Amino acid sequence: MNVSQDTALGLSAVYTCVSLIADAVAALPVDVVRNVGDSRKPVTGPAWLSQPNPFDTPFDFWQKVMTSLLSDGNAFCRVYRGGNGKVVAVLPLDPRTVRVELTEDGSGVVYKVADLTLYARDVVHIKGFAAAHSLRGLSPLENARQTIGAGLATEQFAARFFRDGATVSGIVEHPGNPKPGELAVLGKMLSKSFTGAKNSHGIGVLSGGATWKQVSVTPEQAQFLETQRFNRLAIAGIFRVPAYMLDPTTASSWGSGVEEQHNWFVTQTLMPWLIRIEQAFSSLLPAGQSFRFNVNARMRVKTSERYQAYRTAIEAGFMSVDEVRALEDREPLPGDQGQAYGPR
């Protein structure tokens, strides 16, 4: 099978994994914080965070960044600066059109898009799985070419099977020895009277002792469902997406079920991508400031448990109120109010 970024996204399992991760990242709020000692103080972010460029909303922008990472293994964003050197816009580039090359002295890299040469200052380059010998990240789709190709072949075969009618729906059994012409007339009569949507569920009458025997091949018998399910689970593993998100019939066998797997999706699937993006885009902010996705927004269902854990920590005496507020990116309380610990 010809497996490319475009054809791979045509496989439902790949599209589901890519859209799940890209949408989850794009839906997270974005914060900018300034490190003050051991605490982080929220600050007003630059204008390009709320309007990255004239063509994209923030959701569209981050979705494009994640789709590039998940399909190509690289995301490139061109940085536009005003006369004062401040960033005014960032625009995602098609990673397939970008070449990464070393500078002549080998001290850095340049990015070539068609006839345009861009320097590191003008491009934010985020790599997926980074190999030591390459200037680019490795494409998940390229590395999973065999698995994705098998999935495309299975779906293509299944479509042809049901489209072309690779099996008969029934057989007419006749006890006598009818002539070939009589069989042809009987077959034509049945086909004309009972095939097609308008003739479905009609009542048929066979004469001369003939009987109708139903013949059917279920998808399970043809192993379509089992093969497709196996392929979907393999692709879910490649993208580190919990199986239940692709196959609702998959039962959880660890933790507390779906809830625990949801937490695993956040920590093991989303967080590595988020950290890559945060570190890359923090370079566009003033010194001392950092870019952060608010993962707590994804964990809203766990807010009550998180607050209960904070309360337990304060009452046990190993965290102060200000330490808890720092974890929630809130400023310390005035004076020494937040320095108090619970009973020891």
mmCIF file of C-alpha atoms in Angstrom:
data_model
loop_
_atom_site.group_PDB
_atom_site.id
_atom_site.type_symbol
_atom_site.label_atom_id
_atom_site.label_comp_id
_atom_site.label_asym_id
_atom_site.label_seq_id
_atom_site.Cartn_x
_atom_site.Cartn_y
_atom_site.Cartn_z
ATOM 1 C CA MET A 1 0.000 0.000 0.000
ATOM 2 C CA ASN A 2 1.091 3.552 -0.711
ATOM 3 C CA VAL A 3 1.371 5.083 2.753
ATOM 4 C CA SER A 4 1.786 8.857 2.900
ATOM 5 C CA GLN A 5 0.667 11.479 5.384
ATOM 6 C CA ASP A 6 -2.483 12.063 3.371
ATOM 7 C CA THR A 7 -3.396 8.416 2.812
ATOM 8 C CA ALA A 8 -2.586 7.496 6.421
ATOM 9 C CA LEU A 9 -5.086 10.054 7.709
ATOM 10 C CA GLY A 10 -7.658 8.300 5.551
ATOM 11 C CA LEU A 11 -7.437 5.310 7.906
ATOM 12 C CA SER A 12 -10.042 5.824 10.598
ATOM 13 C CA ALA A 13 -7.803 4.676 13.461
ATOM 14 C CA VAL A 14 -5.020 7.100 12.504
ATOM 15 C CA TYR A 15 -7.452 9.979 12.021
ATOM 16 C CA THR A 16 -9.070 9.243 15.388
ATOM 17 C CA CYS A 17 -5.725 9.192 17.246
ATOM 18 C CA VAL A 18 -4.426 12.350 15.577
ATOM 19 C CA SER A 19 -7.664 14.275 16.077
ATOM 20 C CA LEU A 20 -8.001 13.112 19.709
ATOM 21 C CA ILE A 21 -4.539 14.336 20.667
ATOM 22 C CA ALA A 22 -4.588 17.492 18.517
ATOM 23 C CA ASP A 23 -8.017 18.552 19.772
ATOM 24 C CA ALA A 24 -7.094 17.820 23.395
ATOM 25 C CA VAL A 25 -4.006 20.029 23.168
ATOM 26 C CA ALA A 26 -5.767 22.795 21.213
ATOM 27 C CA ALA A 27 -8.560 22.968 23.795
ATOM 28 C CA LEU A 28 -6.198 23.688 26.717
ATOM 29 C CA PRO A 29 -5.909 27.263 27.993
ATOM 30 C CA VAL A 30 -2.488 28.869 27.599
ATOM 31 C CA ASP A 31 -0.823 30.798 30.423
ATOM 32 C CA VAL A 32 2.338 32.856 30.697
ATOM 33 C CA VAL A 33 4.086 32.875 34.077
ATOM 34 C CA ARG A 34 7.105 34.651 35.484
ATOM 35 C CA ASN A 35 9.382 32.813 37.862
ATOM 36 C CA VAL A 36 9.866 34.742 41.112
ATOM 37 C CA GLY A 37 12.059 32.765 43.432
ATOM 38 C CA ASP A 38 10.365 29.445 44.042
ATOM 39 C CA SER A 39 6.950 30.675 42.922
ATOM 40 C CA ARG A 40 5.391 31.346 39.554
ATOM 41 C CA LYS A 41 3.417 34.524 39.029
ATOM 42 C CA PRO A 42 0.888 34.734 36.177
ATOM 43 C CA VAL A 43 1.539 37.627 33.806
ATOM 44 C CA THR A 44 -0.253 39.009 30.771
ATOM 45 C CA GLY A 45 0.803 37.107 27.684
ATOM 46 C CA PRO A 46 1.754 38.627 24.332
ATOM 47 C CA ALA A 47 -0.956 39.504 21.817
ATOM 48 C CA TRP A 48 0.025 36.724 19.415
ATOM 49 C CA LEU A 49 -1.170 34.111 21.915
ATOM 50 C CA SER A 50 -4.760 35.287 21.554
ATOM 51 C CA GLN A 51 -4.414 35.902 17.797
ATOM 52 C CA PRO A 52 -1.435 33.915 16.415
ATOM 53 C CA ASN A 53 -1.899 35.201 12.863
ATOM 54 C CA PRO A 54 -4.641 36.675 10.654
ATOM 55 C CA PHE A 55 -5.750 33.225 9.480
ATOM 56 C CA ASP A 56 -5.975 31.095 12.634
ATOM 57 C CA THR A 57 -7.777 31.192 15.936
ATOM 58 C CA PRO A 58 -5.684 29.898 18.863
ATOM 59 C CA PHE A 59 -7.516 26.560 18.646
ATOM 60 C CA ASP A 60 -6.799 26.239 14.920
ATOM 61 C CA PHE A 61 -3.174 27.219 15.445
ATOM 62 C CA TRP A 62 -2.391 24.635 18.130
ATOM 63 C CA GLN A 63 -4.367 21.990 16.269
ATOM 64 C CA LYS A 64 -2.198 22.576 13.179
ATOM 65 C CA VAL A 65 0.967 22.414 15.280
ATOM 66 C CA MET A 66 -0.071 19.098 16.837
ATOM 67 C CA THR A 67 -1.264 17.606 13.543
ATOM 68 C CA SER A 68 2.129 18.408 12.016
ATOM 69 C CA LEU A 69 3.927 16.778 14.932
ATOM 70 C CA LEU A 70 1.770 13.659 14.876
ATOM 71 C CA SER A 71 1.950 13.164 11.109
ATOM 72 C CA ASP A 72 5.400 14.464 10.138
ATOM 73 C CA GLY A 73 7.209 14.370 13.483
ATOM 74 C CA ASN A 74 8.010 18.072 13.092
ATOM 75 C CA ALA A 75 6.192 21.373 13.459
ATOM 76 C CA PHE A 76 7.576 24.567 11.946
ATOM 77 C CA CYS A 77 6.169 28.009 12.708
ATOM 78 C CA ARG A 78 7.488 31.114 11.000
ATOM 79 C CA VAL A 79 7.994 34.030 13.386
ATOM 80 C CA TYR A 80 7.134 37.549 12.234
ATOM 81 C CA ARG A 81 8.579 40.474 14.189
ATOM 82 C CA GLY A 82 7.771 44.163 14.313
ATOM 83 C CA GLY A 83 10.223 47.004 13.967
ATOM 84 C CA ASN A 84 11.078 46.769 17.663
ATOM 85 C CA GLY A 85 11.955 43.079 17.356
ATOM 86 C CA LYS A 86 8.885 41.871 19.243
ATOM 87 C CA VAL A 87 6.938 38.941 17.888
ATOM 88 C CA VAL A 88 3.710 40.047 16.200
ATOM 89 C CA ALA A 89 2.592 36.794 14.553
ATOM 90 C CA VAL A 90 3.456 33.114 14.208
ATOM 91 C CA LEU A 91 2.328 31.106 11.182
ATOM 92 C CA PRO A 92 2.421 27.282 10.876
ATOM 93 C CA LEU A 93 4.291 25.956 7.839
ATOM 94 C CA ASP A 94 3.691 22.719 5.972
ATOM 95 C CA PRO A 95 6.507 20.539 7.354
ATOM 96 C CA ARG A 96 6.835 18.725 4.029
ATOM 97 C CA THR A 97 7.983 21.948 2.371
ATOM 98 C CA VAL A 98 10.716 22.751 4.922
ATOM 99 C CA ARG A 99 14.341 21.623 4.615
ATOM 100 C CA VAL A 100 16.624 21.828 7.648
ATOM 101 C CA GLU A 101 20.320 22.348 6.912
ATOM 102 C CA LEU A 102 23.426 23.120 8.915
ATOM 103 C CA THR A 103 25.012 26.541 8.541
ATOM 104 C CA GLU A 104 28.332 26.690 6.734
ATOM 105 C CA ASP A 105 30.319 26.730 9.979
ATOM 106 C CA GLY A 106 28.156 23.996 11.518
ATOM 107 C CA SER A 107 27.220 26.137 14.510
ATOM 108 C CA GLY A 108 23.511 26.288 13.789
ATOM 109 C CA VAL A 109 20.765 25.498 11.331
ATOM 110 C CA VAL A 110 18.843 27.287 8.621
ATOM 111 C CA TYR A 111 15.395 26.478 7.289
ATOM 112 C CA LYS A 112 14.720 26.571 3.561
ATOM 113 C CA VAL A 113 11.165 26.914 2.271
ATOM 114 C CA ALA A 114 11.160 26.945 -1.539
ATOM 115 C CA ASP A 115 13.623 29.744 -2.413
ATOM 116 C CA LEU A 116 13.372 31.391 1.015
ATOM 117 C CA THR A 117 16.061 30.920 3.668
ATOM 118 C CA LEU A 118 15.013 31.452 7.287
ATOM 119 C CA TYR A 119 17.305 31.525 10.279
ATOM 120 C CA ALA A 120 16.721 29.988 13.696
ATOM 121 C CA ARG A 121 15.497 33.318 15.053
ATOM 122 C CA ASP A 122 12.698 33.317 12.486
ATOM 123 C CA VAL A 123 11.430 29.762 13.019
ATOM 124 C CA VAL A 124 10.102 27.768 15.949
ATOM 125 C CA HIS A 125 10.986 24.145 15.250
ATOM 126 C CA ILE A 126 9.415 21.474 17.455
ATOM 127 C CA LYS A 127 10.562 17.883 17.027
ATOM 128 C CA GLY A 128 8.666 14.761 17.885
ATOM 129 C CA PHE A 129 10.877 11.758 18.546
ATOM 130 C CA ALA A 130 14.333 13.236 18.013
ATOM 131 C CA ALA A 131 17.053 10.950 16.672
ATOM 132 C CA ALA A 132 20.648 11.867 17.444
ATOM 133 C CA HIS A 133 21.724 11.653 13.807
ATOM 134 C CA SER A 134 18.959 13.803 12.321
ATOM 135 C CA LEU A 135 18.093 17.504 12.273
ATOM 136 C CA ARG A 136 14.435 16.546 12.030
ATOM 137 C CA GLY A 137 12.115 14.544 14.223
ATOM 138 C CA LEU A 138 10.994 11.093 13.148
ATOM 139 C CA SER A 139 7.543 10.766 11.629
ATOM 140 C CA PRO A 140 5.218 8.407 13.547
ATOM 141 C CA LEU A 141 3.483 7.595 10.273
ATOM 142 C CA GLU A 142 6.735 6.715 8.530
ATOM 143 C CA ASN A 143 7.818 4.438 11.375
ATOM 144 C CA ALA A 144 4.395 2.752 11.445
ATOM 145 C CA ARG A 145 4.228 2.339 7.671
ATOM 146 C CA GLN A 146 3.700 -1.446 7.778
ATOM 147 C CA THR A 147 0.945 -1.302 10.402
ATOM 148 C CA ILE A 148 -0.864 1.548 8.668
ATOM 149 C CA GLY A 149 -0.470 -0.130 5.282
ATOM 150 C CA ALA A 150 -2.046 -3.292 6.655
ATOM 151 C CA GLY A 151 -4.970 -1.270 7.990
ATOM 152 C CA LEU A 152 -5.492 0.489 4.651
ATOM 153 C CA ALA A 153 -5.347 -2.838 2.798
ATOM 154 C CA THR A 154 -7.884 -4.392 5.168
ATOM 155 C CA GLU A 155 -10.341 -1.515 4.784
ATOM 156 C CA GLN A 156 -9.901 -1.523 1.021
ATOM 157 C CA PHE A 157 -10.512 -5.273 0.799
ATOM 158 C CA ALA A 158 -13.565 -5.062 3.066
ATOM 159 C CA ALA A 159 -15.036 -2.272 0.923
ATOM 160 C CA ARG A 160 -14.546 -4.312 -2.263
ATOM 161 C CA PHE A 161 -15.972 -7.416 -0.593
ATOM 162 C CA PHE A 162 -19.265 -5.799 0.302
ATOM 163 C CA ARG A 163 -19.425 -3.582 -2.794
ATOM 164 C CA ASP A 164 -18.847 -6.372 -5.324
ATOM 165 C CA GLY A 165 -20.908 -8.979 -3.496
ATOM 166 C CA ALA A 166 -18.244 -11.628 -3.081
ATOM 167 C CA THR A 167 -20.798 -14.159 -1.820
ATOM 168 C CA VAL A 168 -24.265 -15.272 -2.836
ATOM 169 C CA SER A 169 -27.152 -14.476 -0.487
ATOM 170 C CA GLY A 170 -29.025 -17.719 -0.989
ATOM 171 C CA ILE A 171 -29.489 -20.944 -2.958
ATOM 172 C CA VAL A 172 -32.645 -22.466 -4.502
ATOM 173 C CA GLU A 173 -32.734 -26.255 -4.018
ATOM 174 C CA HIS A 174 -34.906 -28.213 -6.485
ATOM 175 C CA PRO A 175 -35.780 -31.882 -5.815
ATOM 176 C CA GLY A 176 -36.256 -32.769 -9.468
ATOM 177 C CA ASN A 177 -34.069 -32.503 -12.518
ATOM 178 C CA PRO A 178 -35.050 -29.178 -14.084
ATOM 179 C CA LYS A 179 -33.766 -28.175 -17.471
ATOM 180 C CA PRO A 180 -31.109 -25.399 -17.678
ATOM 181 C CA GLY A 181 -33.625 -23.049 -19.263
ATOM 182 C CA GLU A 182 -36.041 -23.517 -16.375
ATOM 183 C CA LEU A 183 -33.279 -22.690 -13.836
ATOM 184 C CA ALA A 184 -32.415 -19.522 -15.726
ATOM 185 C CA VAL A 185 -36.054 -18.411 -15.752
ATOM 186 C CA LEU A 186 -36.411 -19.163 -12.009
ATOM 187 C CA GLY A 187 -33.238 -17.253 -11.147
ATOM 188 C CA LYS A 188 -34.241 -14.258 -13.280
ATOM 189 C CA MET A 189 -37.706 -14.227 -11.700
ATOM 190 C CA LEU A 190 -36.289 -14.246 -8.159
ATOM 191 C CA SER A 191 -33.758 -11.546 -8.965
ATOM 192 C CA LYS A 192 -36.364 -9.298 -10.576
ATOM 193 C CA SER A 193 -38.936 -9.778 -7.807
ATOM 194 C CA PHE A 194 -36.837 -9.641 -4.661
ATOM 195 C CA THR A 195 -33.617 -7.689 -5.235
ATOM 196 C CA GLY A 196 -33.348 -3.974 -4.538
ATOM 197 C CA ALA A 197 -34.550 -1.862 -1.639
ATOM 198 C CA LYS A 198 -38.104 -1.477 -2.958
ATOM 199 C CA ASN A 199 -38.570 -5.244 -3.140
ATOM 200 C CA SER A 200 -37.079 -6.068 0.241
ATOM 201 C CA HIS A 201 -39.182 -8.105 2.685
ATOM 202 C CA GLY A 202 -41.450 -9.282 -0.111
ATOM 203 C CA ILE A 203 -43.247 -12.642 0.058
ATOM 204 C CA GLY A 204 -41.894 -15.268 -2.312
ATOM 205 C CA VAL A 205 -43.588 -18.428 -3.575
ATOM 206 C CA LEU A 206 -41.600 -21.314 -5.058
ATOM 207 C CA SER A 207 -43.308 -24.107 -7.000
ATOM 208 C CA GLY A 208 -42.365 -27.612 -8.032
ATOM 209 C CA GLY A 209 -40.967 -28.524 -4.614
ATOM 210 C CA ALA A 210 -38.156 -25.915 -4.786
ATOM 211 C CA THR A 211 -36.883 -24.528 -1.475
ATOM 212 C CA TRP A 212 -34.831 -21.472 -0.542
ATOM 213 C CA LYS A 213 -31.700 -21.830 1.588
ATOM 214 C CA GLN A 214 -30.204 -18.701 3.097
ATOM 215 C CA VAL A 215 -26.436 -18.271 2.724
ATOM 216 C CA SER A 216 -24.554 -15.481 4.442
ATOM 217 C CA VAL A 217 -20.999 -14.634 5.417
ATOM 218 C CA THR A 218 -20.781 -12.444 8.481
ATOM 219 C CA PRO A 219 -17.934 -9.953 8.952
ATOM 220 C CA GLU A 220 -16.788 -12.042 11.937
ATOM 221 C CA GLN A 221 -16.574 -15.161 9.744
ATOM 222 C CA ALA A 222 -14.574 -13.224 7.170
ATOM 223 C CA GLN A 223 -12.381 -11.979 10.067
ATOM 224 C CA PHE A 224 -12.884 -8.373 9.031
ATOM 225 C CA LEU A 225 -13.878 -7.156 12.460
ATOM 226 C CA GLU A 226 -11.137 -9.030 14.268
ATOM 227 C CA THR A 227 -8.458 -7.912 11.825
ATOM 228 C CA GLN A 228 -9.604 -4.302 11.927
ATOM 229 C CA ARG A 229 -9.825 -4.357 15.715
ATOM 230 C CA PHE A 230 -6.289 -5.729 16.019
ATOM 231 C CA ASN A 231 -5.018 -3.048 13.652
ATOM 232 C CA ARG A 232 -6.827 -0.259 15.522
ATOM 233 C CA LEU A 233 -5.284 -1.383 18.820
ATOM 234 C CA ALA A 234 -1.822 -1.500 17.237
ATOM 235 C CA ILE A 235 -2.220 2.064 15.939
ATOM 236 C CA ALA A 236 -3.531 3.192 19.334
ATOM 237 C CA GLY A 237 -0.312 1.852 20.847
ATOM 238 C CA ILE A 238 1.811 3.771 18.342
ATOM 239 C CA PHE A 239 0.176 7.066 19.338
ATOM 240 C CA ARG A 240 -0.098 6.044 23.023
ATOM 241 C CA VAL A 241 -3.857 6.476 23.018
ATOM 242 C CA PRO A 242 -5.789 4.277 25.508
ATOM 243 C CA ALA A 243 -7.538 1.484 23.626
ATOM 244 C CA TYR A 244 -10.986 2.378 24.971
ATOM 245 C CA MET A 245 -10.833 5.698 23.096
ATOM 246 C CA LEU A 246 -10.740 3.828 19.774
ATOM 247 C CA ASP A 247 -12.690 0.732 20.737
ATOM 248 C CA PRO A 248 -15.479 1.268 23.299
ATOM 249 C CA THR A 249 -15.815 -2.514 23.700
ATOM 250 C CA THR A 250 -12.321 -2.732 25.159
ATOM 251 C CA ALA A 251 -12.555 -3.314 28.896
ATOM 252 C CA SER A 252 -10.091 -1.803 31.334
ATOM 253 C CA SER A 253 -7.944 -4.261 33.248
ATOM 254 C CA TRP A 254 -5.985 -1.893 35.457
ATOM 255 C CA GLY A 255 -6.416 1.073 37.778
ATOM 256 C CA SER A 256 -9.963 2.198 38.403
ATOM 257 C CA GLY A 257 -11.062 1.739 34.803
ATOM 258 C CA VAL A 258 -11.726 4.501 32.297
ATOM 259 C CA GLU A 259 -11.020 7.276 34.810
ATOM 260 C CA GLU A 260 -7.522 5.977 35.478
ATOM 261 C CA GLN A 261 -6.857 5.538 31.767
ATOM 262 C CA HIS A 262 -8.013 9.110 31.193
ATOM 263 C CA ASN A 263 -5.415 10.312 33.697
ATOM 264 C CA TRP A 264 -2.834 8.135 31.946
ATOM 265 C CA PHE A 265 -3.759 9.780 28.622
ATOM 266 C CA VAL A 266 -3.064 13.205 30.123
ATOM 267 C CA THR A 267 0.226 12.324 31.825
ATOM 268 C CA GLN A 268 1.734 9.862 29.347
ATOM 269 C CA THR A 269 0.282 10.971 26.009
ATOM 270 C CA LEU A 270 -0.346 14.708 26.240
ATOM 271 C CA MET A 271 2.343 15.868 28.669
ATOM 272 C CA PRO A 272 5.419 14.932 26.554
ATOM 273 C CA TRP A 273 3.948 16.864 23.619
ATOM 274 C CA LEU A 274 2.985 19.805 25.825
ATOM 275 C CA ILE A 275 6.480 20.058 27.315
ATOM 276 C CA ARG A 276 8.040 20.082 23.834
ATOM 277 C CA ILE A 277 5.757 22.924 22.755
ATOM 278 C CA GLU A 278 6.174 24.888 25.995
ATOM 279 C CA GLN A 279 9.956 24.802 25.821
ATOM 280 C CA ALA A 280 10.022 25.788 22.150
ATOM 281 C CA PHE A 281 7.616 28.725 22.423
ATOM 282 C CA SER A 282 9.043 30.005 25.714
ATOM 283 C CA SER A 283 12.012 31.190 23.647
ATOM 284 C CA LEU A 284 9.723 33.861 22.140
ATOM 285 C CA LEU A 285 8.930 35.357 25.553
ATOM 286 C CA PRO A 286 10.960 37.877 27.573
ATOM 287 C CA ALA A 287 13.663 36.468 29.837
ATOM 288 C CA GLY A 288 12.282 34.984 33.038
ATOM 289 C CA GLN A 289 8.893 34.196 31.533
ATOM 290 C CA SER A 290 7.678 30.792 30.420
ATOM 291 C CA PHE A 291 4.836 29.464 28.384
ATOM 292 C CA ARG A 292 2.509 26.880 29.948
ATOM 293 C CA PHE A 293 -0.566 24.891 29.027
ATOM 294 C CA ASN A 294 -3.056 24.724 31.868
ATOM 295 C CA VAL A 295 -3.440 20.957 32.152
ATOM 296 C CA ASN A 296 -5.789 21.377 35.124
ATOM 297 C CA ALA A 297 -8.431 22.423 32.598
ATOM 298 C CA ARG A 298 -8.283 18.893 31.197
ATOM 299 C CA MET A 299 -8.597 17.503 34.713
ATOM 300 C CA ARG A 300 -11.621 19.519 35.816
ATOM 301 C CA VAL A 301 -13.393 16.350 36.844
ATOM 302 C CA LYS A 302 -10.623 15.815 39.397
ATOM 303 C CA THR A 303 -10.696 19.326 40.882
ATOM 304 C CA SER A 304 -12.514 18.295 44.065
ATOM 305 C CA GLU A 305 -10.038 15.478 44.695
ATOM 306 C CA ARG A 306 -7.092 17.812 44.039
ATOM 307 C CA TYR A 307 -8.423 20.374 46.506
ATOM 308 C CA GLN A 308 -9.020 17.660 49.064
ATOM 309 C CA ALA A 309 -5.415 16.527 48.651
ATOM 310 C CA TYR A 310 -4.227 20.126 49.203
ATOM 311 C CA ARG A 311 -6.334 20.363 52.325
ATOM 312 C CA THR A 312 -4.873 17.128 53.663
ATOM 313 C CA ALA A 313 -1.342 18.389 52.948
ATOM 314 C CA ILE A 314 -1.962 21.671 54.776
ATOM 315 C CA GLU A 315 -3.602 19.971 57.751
ATOM 316 C CA ALA A 316 -0.762 17.425 57.939
ATOM 317 C CA GLY A 317 1.711 20.294 58.125
ATOM 318 C CA PHE A 318 3.973 19.523 55.162
ATOM 319 C CA MET A 319 2.630 22.240 52.828
ATOM 320 C CA SER A 320 1.702 25.867 53.384
ATOM 321 C CA VAL A 321 -1.181 27.746 51.799
ATOM 322 C CA ASP A 322 1.232 29.746 49.650
ATOM 323 C CA GLU A 323 2.888 26.548 48.413
ATOM 324 C CA VAL A 324 -0.511 25.255 47.382
ATOM 325 C CA ARG A 325 -1.346 28.570 45.706
ATOM 326 C CA ALA A 326 1.939 28.369 43.778
ATOM 327 C CA LEU A 327 0.920 24.976 42.388
ATOM 328 C CA GLU A 328 -2.293 26.587 41.171
ATOM 329 C CA ASP A 329 -0.337 29.542 39.689
ATOM 330 C CA ARG A 330 -1.850 31.986 42.168
ATOM 331 C CA GLU A 331 -0.051 34.809 43.947
ATOM 332 C CA PRO A 332 0.874 34.404 47.639
ATOM 333 C CA LEU A 333 -1.535 35.804 50.187
ATOM 334 C CA PRO A 334 -0.693 39.284 51.548
ATOM 335 C CA GLY A 335 1.778 39.400 54.426
ATOM 336 C CA ASP A 336 2.494 36.114 56.129
ATOM 337 C CA GLN A 337 -1.030 34.740 55.889
ATOM 338 C CA GLY A 338 -0.086 32.018 53.461
ATOM 339 C CA GLN A 339 3.068 30.888 55.265
ATOM 340 C CA ALA A 340 1.160 29.115 58.026
ATOM 341 C CA TYR A 341 1.171 25.329 58.139
ATOM 342 C CA GLY A 342 -1.441 23.099 59.703
ATOM 343 C CA PRO A 343 -0.881 21.260 62.981
ATOM 344 C CA ARG A 344 2.166 19.042 63.047
#
